[in-house]
GROMACS .gro file of C-alpha atoms in nm:
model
  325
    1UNK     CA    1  -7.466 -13.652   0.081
    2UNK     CA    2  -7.518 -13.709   0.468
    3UNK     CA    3  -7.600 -13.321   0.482
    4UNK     CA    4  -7.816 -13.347   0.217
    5UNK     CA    5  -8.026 -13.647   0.381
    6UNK     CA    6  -8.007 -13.509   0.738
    7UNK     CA    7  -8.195 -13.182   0.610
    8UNK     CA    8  -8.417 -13.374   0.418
    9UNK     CA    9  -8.535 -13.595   0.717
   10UNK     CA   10  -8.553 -13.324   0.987
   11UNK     CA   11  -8.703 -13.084   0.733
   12UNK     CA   12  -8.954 -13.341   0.670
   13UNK     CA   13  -9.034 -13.441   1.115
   14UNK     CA   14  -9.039 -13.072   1.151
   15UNK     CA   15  -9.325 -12.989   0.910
   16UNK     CA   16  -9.492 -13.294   1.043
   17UNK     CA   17  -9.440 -13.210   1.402
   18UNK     CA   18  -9.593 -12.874   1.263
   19UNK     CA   19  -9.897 -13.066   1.111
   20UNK     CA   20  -9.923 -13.247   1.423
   21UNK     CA   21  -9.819 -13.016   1.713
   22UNK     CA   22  -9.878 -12.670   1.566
   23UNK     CA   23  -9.734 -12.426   1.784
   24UNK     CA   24  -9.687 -12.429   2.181
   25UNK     CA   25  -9.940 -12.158   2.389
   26UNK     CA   26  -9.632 -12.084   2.565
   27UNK     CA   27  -9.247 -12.117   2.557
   28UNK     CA   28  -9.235 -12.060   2.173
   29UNK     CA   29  -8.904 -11.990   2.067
   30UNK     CA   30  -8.999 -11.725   1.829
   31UNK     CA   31  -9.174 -11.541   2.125
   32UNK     CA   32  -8.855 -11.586   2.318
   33UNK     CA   33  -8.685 -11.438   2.005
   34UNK     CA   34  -8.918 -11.141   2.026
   35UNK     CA   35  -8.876 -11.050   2.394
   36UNK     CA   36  -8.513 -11.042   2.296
   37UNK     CA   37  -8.576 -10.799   2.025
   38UNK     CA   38  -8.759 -10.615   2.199
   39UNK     CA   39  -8.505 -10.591   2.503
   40UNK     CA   40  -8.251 -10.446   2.248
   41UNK     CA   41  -8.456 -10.192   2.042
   42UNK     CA   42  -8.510 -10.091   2.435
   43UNK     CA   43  -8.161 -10.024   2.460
   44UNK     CA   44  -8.083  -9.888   2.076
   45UNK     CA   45  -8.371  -9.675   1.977
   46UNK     CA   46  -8.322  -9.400   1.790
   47UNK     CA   47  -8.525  -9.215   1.530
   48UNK     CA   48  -8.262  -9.295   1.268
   49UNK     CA   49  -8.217  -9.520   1.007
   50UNK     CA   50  -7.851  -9.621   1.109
   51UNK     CA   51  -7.982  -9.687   1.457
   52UNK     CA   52  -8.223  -9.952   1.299
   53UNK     CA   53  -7.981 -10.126   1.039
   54UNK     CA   54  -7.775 -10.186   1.424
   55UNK     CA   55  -8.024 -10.369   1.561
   56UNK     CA   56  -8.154 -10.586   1.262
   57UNK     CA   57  -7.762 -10.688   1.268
   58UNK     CA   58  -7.782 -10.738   1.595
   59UNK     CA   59  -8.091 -10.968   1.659
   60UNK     CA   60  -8.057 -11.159   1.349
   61UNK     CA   61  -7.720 -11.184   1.364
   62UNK     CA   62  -7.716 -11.344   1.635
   63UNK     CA   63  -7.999 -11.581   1.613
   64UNK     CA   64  -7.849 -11.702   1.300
   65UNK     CA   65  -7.490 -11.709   1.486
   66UNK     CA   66  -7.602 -11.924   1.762
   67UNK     CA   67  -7.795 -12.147   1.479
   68UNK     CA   68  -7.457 -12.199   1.327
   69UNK     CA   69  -7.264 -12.254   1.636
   70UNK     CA   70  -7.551 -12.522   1.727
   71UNK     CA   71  -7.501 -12.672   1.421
   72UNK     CA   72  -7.146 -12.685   1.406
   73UNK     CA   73  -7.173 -12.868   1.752
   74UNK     CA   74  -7.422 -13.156   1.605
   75UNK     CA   75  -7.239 -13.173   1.292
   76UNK     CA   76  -7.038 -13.540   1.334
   77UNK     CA   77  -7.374 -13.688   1.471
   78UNK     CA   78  -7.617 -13.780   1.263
   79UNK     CA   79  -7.940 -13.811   1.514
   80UNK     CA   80  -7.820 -13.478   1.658
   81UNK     CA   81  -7.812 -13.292   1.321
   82UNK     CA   82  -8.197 -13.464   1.198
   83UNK     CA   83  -8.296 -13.367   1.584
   84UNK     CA   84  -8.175 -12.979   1.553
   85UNK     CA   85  -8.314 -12.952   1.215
   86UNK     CA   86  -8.633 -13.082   1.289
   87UNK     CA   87  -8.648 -12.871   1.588
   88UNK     CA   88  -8.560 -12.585   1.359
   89UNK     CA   89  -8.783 -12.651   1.126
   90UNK     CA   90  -9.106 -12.679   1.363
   91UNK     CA   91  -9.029 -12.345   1.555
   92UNK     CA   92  -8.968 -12.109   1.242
   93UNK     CA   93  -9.282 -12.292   1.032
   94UNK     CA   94  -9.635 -12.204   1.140
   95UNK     CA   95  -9.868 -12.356   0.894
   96UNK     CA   96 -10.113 -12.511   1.124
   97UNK     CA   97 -10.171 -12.257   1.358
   98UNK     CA   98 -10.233 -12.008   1.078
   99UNK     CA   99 -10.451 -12.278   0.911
  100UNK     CA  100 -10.646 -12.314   1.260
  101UNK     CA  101 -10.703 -11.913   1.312
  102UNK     CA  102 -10.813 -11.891   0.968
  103UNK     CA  103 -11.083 -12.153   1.018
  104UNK     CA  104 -11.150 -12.036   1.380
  105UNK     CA  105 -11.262 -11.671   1.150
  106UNK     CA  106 -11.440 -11.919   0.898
  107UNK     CA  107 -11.640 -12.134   1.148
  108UNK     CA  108 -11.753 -11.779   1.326
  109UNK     CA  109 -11.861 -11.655   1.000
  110UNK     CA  110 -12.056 -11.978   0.877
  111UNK     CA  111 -12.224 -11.936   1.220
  112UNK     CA  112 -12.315 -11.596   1.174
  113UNK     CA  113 -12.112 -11.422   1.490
  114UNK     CA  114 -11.987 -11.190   1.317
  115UNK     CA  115 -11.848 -11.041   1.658
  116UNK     CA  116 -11.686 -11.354   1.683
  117UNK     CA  117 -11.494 -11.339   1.398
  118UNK     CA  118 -11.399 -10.963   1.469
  119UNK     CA  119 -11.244 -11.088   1.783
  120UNK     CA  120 -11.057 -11.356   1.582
  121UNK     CA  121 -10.947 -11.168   1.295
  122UNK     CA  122 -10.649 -10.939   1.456
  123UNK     CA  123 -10.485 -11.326   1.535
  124UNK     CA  124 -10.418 -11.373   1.166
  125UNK     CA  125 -10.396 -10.989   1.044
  126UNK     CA  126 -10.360 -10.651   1.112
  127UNK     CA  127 -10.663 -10.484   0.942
  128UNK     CA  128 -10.897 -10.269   1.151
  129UNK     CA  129 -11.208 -10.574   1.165
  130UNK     CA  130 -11.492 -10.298   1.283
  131UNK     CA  131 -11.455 -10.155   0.947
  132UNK     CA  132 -11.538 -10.483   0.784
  133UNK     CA  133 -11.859 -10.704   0.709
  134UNK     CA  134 -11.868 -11.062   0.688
  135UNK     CA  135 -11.784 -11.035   0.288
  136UNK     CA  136 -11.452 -10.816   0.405
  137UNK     CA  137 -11.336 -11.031   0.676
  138UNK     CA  138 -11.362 -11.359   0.440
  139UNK     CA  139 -11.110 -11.132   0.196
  140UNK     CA  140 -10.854 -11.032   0.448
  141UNK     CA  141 -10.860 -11.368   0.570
  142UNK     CA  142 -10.793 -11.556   0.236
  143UNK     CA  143 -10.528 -11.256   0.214
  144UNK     CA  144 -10.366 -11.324   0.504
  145UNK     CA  145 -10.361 -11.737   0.436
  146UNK     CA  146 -10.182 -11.670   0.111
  147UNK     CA  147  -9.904 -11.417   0.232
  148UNK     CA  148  -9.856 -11.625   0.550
  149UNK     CA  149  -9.791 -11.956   0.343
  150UNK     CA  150  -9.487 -11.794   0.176
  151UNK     CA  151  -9.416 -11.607   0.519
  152UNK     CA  152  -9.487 -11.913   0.775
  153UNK     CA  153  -9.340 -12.197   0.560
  154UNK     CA  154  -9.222 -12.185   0.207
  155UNK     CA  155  -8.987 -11.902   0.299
  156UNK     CA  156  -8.826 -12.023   0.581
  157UNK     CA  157  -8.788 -12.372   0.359
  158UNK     CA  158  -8.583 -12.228   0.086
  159UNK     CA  159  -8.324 -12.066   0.310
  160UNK     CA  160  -8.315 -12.426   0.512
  161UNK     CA  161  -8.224 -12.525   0.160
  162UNK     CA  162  -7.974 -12.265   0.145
  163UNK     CA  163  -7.818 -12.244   0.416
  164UNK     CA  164  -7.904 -12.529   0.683
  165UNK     CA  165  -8.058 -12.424   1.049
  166UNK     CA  166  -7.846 -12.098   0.963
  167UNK     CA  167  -8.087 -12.019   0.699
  168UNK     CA  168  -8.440 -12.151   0.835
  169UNK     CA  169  -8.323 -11.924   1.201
  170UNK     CA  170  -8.220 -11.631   0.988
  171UNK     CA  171  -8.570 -11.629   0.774
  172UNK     CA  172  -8.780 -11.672   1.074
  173UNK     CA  173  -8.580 -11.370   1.265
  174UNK     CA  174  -8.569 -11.126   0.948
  175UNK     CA  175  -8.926 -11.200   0.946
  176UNK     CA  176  -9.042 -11.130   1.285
  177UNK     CA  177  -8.831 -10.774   1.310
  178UNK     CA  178  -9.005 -10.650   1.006
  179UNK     CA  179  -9.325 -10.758   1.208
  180UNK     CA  180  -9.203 -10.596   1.504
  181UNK     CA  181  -9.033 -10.240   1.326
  182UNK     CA  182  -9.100 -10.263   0.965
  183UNK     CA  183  -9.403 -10.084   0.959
  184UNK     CA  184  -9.460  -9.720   0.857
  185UNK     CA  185  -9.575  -9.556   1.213
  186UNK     CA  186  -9.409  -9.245   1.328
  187UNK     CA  187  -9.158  -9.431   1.532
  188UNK     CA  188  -9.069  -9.692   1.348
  189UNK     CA  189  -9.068  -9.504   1.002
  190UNK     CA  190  -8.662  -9.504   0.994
  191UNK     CA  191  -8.572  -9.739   1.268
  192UNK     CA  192  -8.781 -10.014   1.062
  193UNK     CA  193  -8.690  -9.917   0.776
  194UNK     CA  194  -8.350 -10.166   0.762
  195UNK     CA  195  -8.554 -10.433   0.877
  196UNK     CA  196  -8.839 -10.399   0.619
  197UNK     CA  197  -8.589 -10.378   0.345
  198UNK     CA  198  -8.416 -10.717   0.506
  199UNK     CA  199  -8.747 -10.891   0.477
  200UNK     CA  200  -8.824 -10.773   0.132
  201UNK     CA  201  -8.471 -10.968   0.030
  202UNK     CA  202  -8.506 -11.279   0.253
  203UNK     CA  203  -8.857 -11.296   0.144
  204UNK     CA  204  -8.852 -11.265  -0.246
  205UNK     CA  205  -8.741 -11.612  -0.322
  206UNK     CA  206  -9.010 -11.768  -0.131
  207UNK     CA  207  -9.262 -11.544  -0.237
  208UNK     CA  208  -9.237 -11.660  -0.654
  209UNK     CA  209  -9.148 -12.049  -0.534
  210UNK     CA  210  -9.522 -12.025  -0.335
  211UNK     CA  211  -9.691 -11.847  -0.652
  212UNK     CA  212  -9.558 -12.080  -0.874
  213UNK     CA  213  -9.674 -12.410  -0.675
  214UNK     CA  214  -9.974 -12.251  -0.576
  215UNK     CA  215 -10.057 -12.246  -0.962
  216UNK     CA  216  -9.969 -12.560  -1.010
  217UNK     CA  217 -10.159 -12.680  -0.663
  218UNK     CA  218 -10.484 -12.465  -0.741
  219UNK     CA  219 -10.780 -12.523  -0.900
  220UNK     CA  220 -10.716 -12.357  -1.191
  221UNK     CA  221 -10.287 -12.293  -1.304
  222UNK     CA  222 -10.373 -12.019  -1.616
  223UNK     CA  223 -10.581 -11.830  -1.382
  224UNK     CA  224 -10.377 -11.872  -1.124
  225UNK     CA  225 -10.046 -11.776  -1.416
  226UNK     CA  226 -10.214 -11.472  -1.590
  227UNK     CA  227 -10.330 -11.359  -1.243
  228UNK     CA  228  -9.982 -11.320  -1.129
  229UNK     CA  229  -9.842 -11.199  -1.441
  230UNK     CA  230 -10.099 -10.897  -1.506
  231UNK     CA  231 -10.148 -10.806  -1.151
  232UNK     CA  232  -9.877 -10.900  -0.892
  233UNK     CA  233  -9.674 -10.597  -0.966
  234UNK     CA  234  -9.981 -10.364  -0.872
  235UNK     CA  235  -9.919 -10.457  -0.538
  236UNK     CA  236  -9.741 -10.240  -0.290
  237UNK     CA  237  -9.579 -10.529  -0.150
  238UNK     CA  238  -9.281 -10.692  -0.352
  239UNK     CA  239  -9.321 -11.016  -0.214
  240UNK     CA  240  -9.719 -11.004  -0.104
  241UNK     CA  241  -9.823 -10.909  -0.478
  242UNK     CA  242  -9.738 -11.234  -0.628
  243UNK     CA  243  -9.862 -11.487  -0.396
  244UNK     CA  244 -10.186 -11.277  -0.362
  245UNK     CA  245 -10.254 -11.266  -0.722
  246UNK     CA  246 -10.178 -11.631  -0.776
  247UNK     CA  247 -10.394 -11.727  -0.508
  248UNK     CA  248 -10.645 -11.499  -0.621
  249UNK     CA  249 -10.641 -11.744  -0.971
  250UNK     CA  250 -10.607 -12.062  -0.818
  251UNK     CA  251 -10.894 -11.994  -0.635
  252UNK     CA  252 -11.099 -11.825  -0.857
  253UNK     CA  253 -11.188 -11.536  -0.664
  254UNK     CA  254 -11.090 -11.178  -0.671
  255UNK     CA  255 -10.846 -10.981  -0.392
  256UNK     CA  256 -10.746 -10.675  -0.319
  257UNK     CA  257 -10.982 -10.324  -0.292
  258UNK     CA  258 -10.999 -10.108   0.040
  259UNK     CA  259 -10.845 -10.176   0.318
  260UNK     CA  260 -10.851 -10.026   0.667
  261UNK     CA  261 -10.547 -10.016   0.914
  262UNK     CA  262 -10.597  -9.878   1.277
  263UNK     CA  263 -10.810  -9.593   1.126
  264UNK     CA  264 -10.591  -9.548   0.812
  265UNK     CA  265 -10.770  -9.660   0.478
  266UNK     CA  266 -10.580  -9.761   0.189
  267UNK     CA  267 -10.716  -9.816  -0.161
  268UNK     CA  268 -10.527 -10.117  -0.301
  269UNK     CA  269 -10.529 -10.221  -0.664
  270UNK     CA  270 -10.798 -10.560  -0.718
  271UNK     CA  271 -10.583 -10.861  -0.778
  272UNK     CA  272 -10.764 -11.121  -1.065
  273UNK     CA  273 -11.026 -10.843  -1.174
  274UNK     CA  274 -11.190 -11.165  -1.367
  275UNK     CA  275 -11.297 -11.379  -1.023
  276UNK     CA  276 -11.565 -11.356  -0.858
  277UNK     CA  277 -11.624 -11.213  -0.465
  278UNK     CA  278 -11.450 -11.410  -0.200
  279UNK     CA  279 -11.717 -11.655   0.015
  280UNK     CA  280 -11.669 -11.809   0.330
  281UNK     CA  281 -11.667 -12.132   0.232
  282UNK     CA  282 -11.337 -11.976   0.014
  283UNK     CA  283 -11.147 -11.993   0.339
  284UNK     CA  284 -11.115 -12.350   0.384
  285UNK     CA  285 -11.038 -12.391  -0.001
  286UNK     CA  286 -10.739 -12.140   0.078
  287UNK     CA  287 -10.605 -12.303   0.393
  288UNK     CA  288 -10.595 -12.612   0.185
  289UNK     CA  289 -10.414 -12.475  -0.093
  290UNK     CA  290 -10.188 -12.380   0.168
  291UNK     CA  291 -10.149 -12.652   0.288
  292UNK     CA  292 -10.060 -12.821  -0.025
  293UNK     CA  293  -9.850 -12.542  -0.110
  294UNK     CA  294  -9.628 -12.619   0.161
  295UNK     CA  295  -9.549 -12.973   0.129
  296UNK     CA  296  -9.466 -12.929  -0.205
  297UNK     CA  297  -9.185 -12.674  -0.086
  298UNK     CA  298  -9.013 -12.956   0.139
  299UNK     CA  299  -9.024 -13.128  -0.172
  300UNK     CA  300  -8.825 -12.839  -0.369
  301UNK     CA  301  -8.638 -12.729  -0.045
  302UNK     CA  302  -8.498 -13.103  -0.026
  303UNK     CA  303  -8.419 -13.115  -0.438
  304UNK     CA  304  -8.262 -12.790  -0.425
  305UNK     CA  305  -8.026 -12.874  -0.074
  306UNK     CA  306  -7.951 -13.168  -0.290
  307UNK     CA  307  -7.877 -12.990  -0.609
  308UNK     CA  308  -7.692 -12.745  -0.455
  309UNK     CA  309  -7.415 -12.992  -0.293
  310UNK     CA  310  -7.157 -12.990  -0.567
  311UNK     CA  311  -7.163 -12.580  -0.545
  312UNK     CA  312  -7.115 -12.617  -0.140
  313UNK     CA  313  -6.832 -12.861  -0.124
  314UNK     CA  314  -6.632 -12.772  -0.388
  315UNK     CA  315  -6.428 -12.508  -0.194
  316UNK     CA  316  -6.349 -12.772   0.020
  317UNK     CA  317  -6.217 -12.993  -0.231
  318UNK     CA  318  -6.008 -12.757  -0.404
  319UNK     CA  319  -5.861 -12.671  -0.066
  320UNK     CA  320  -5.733 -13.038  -0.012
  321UNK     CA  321  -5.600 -13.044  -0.390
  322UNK     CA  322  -5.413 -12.717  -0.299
  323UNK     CA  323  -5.281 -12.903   0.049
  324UNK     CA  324  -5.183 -13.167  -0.130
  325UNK     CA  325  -5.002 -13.020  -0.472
   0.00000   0.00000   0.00000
């Protein structure tokens, strides 16, 4: 039960130091994470797919290895374990900061610079913003607000449910290799292609827990339901079809069409065919779904660490029944 309460609290001071903080310009410990990663894929490259699977091992491996070993050291100290949890929990959740870059894009739209928002679009996405108008750039940036919510936050808060600091380090590093290799360029094509994979399996549960509360969050749950239902799977993204399509209901508004990446244009299917085009004034409305998105997660996270206790220390008490038979 301590467990259980210690997660709960520095779970909760995390997203709040989150809400309050956001992230740090510099020092951030995922950056740190990333110069790391990048320092090894230095040393392993290799235009193979073994190669890869080596250094997703490697890198999150290890972040998650020194997360345990941190853990284990806090472990008969309550104020230590809240503190490393909470200090978890801020570093691997970025829901402000994506909330603030989304209505940095927003503000530059309502003001008519569309240069502006150009510039500030790349922050949030990767899309190619020359090759969109205002109209586009309000899309990709309601896009990129749904994916990250699951992404930024509700993700990394079901594997803190799972598996402690362990689990919110793991998400967060899983996450930022398939950032870093998991996309299909020439060079990264079979080194990523572990590390895409990884993030497709970290990701899934956190992906359905975000399009199920953003239906129940959103302005309207059937639309946000059949969106998910008819359309998610159209998406080439496992994880990103879901909580696009729900968001897409919830909000009314429709997703999905052409999109343009560094010169390469891909035709995507239209997620909630029913809603209407996306407005700027849609981008607030998203980042505040978001946002309510996410603190109903700390509120499953902390039910499920909770419900999940019996399963977690009943190893342990059959090994003291077996000590002392």
């Amino acid at each position: 039960m301590s467990a259980d309460r210690d997660f709960a609290y520095g779970a909760a001071a995390g997203l709040l130091g989150d809400l309050l903080l956001g992230d740090p310009r510099r020092g951030h410990p995922v950056a740190a994470f990333g110069r790391a990663a990048g320092a090894v894929e230095r040393v392993l490259w290799r235009d193979h797919r073994g190669w890869g699977a080596l250094h997703a091992v490697v890198c999150a491996g290890g972040a998650a290895g020194a997360a345990a070993l941190a853990s284990s050291l806090v472990r008969r100290s309550r104020a230590g374990s809240v503190a490393l949890t909470a200090a978890a929990t801020w570093a691997v959740v970025g829901g402000t900061s994506l909330g603030r870059e989304a209505r940095a894009v927003g503000g530059a739209l309502e003001a008519d610079d569309i240069e502006v928002a150009r510039e500030r679009l790349p922050h949030l996405c990767g899309r190619d913003p020359q090759a969109l108008d205002a109209d586009g750039i309000a899309r990709a940036v309601v896009e990129s607000v749904a994916e990250n919510t699951s992404d930024a936050v509700v993700g990394a808060l079901v594997w803190g449910a799972l598996g402690g600091v362990p689990g919110l380090v793991a998400f967060r590093a899983v996450n930022t290799l398939d950032a870093m290799v998991g996309h299909k360029s020439p060079r990264y094509r079979r080194y990523g292609w572990a590390s895409a994979r990884l993030d497709d399996v970290f990701g899934w549960p956190g992906a359905r827990l975000t399009a199920a509360l953003a239906a129940l969050a959103g302005d309207s749950p059937s639309g946000a339901v059949r969106a998910w239902r008819s359309d998610a799977a159209k998406h080439p993204s496992p994880n990103a079809g879901p909580v696009e399509a729900a968001f897409a209901g919830a909000l009314g508004v429709r997703l999905g069409g052409t999109l343009s990446y560094a010169g390469r244009v891909e035709h995507r299917p239209v997620l909630n065919g029913k809603g209407r085009d996306v407005r700027v004034a849609d981008i607030e409305r998203a980042v505040r779904l978001s946002r309510r998105v996410s603190w109903l997660a700390l509120g499953v996270a902390v039910a499920a660490r909770g419900a999940l206790r019996p399963a977690r220390s009943r190893p342990a008490e059959s090994g003291r029944s077996g000590r002392n038979a």
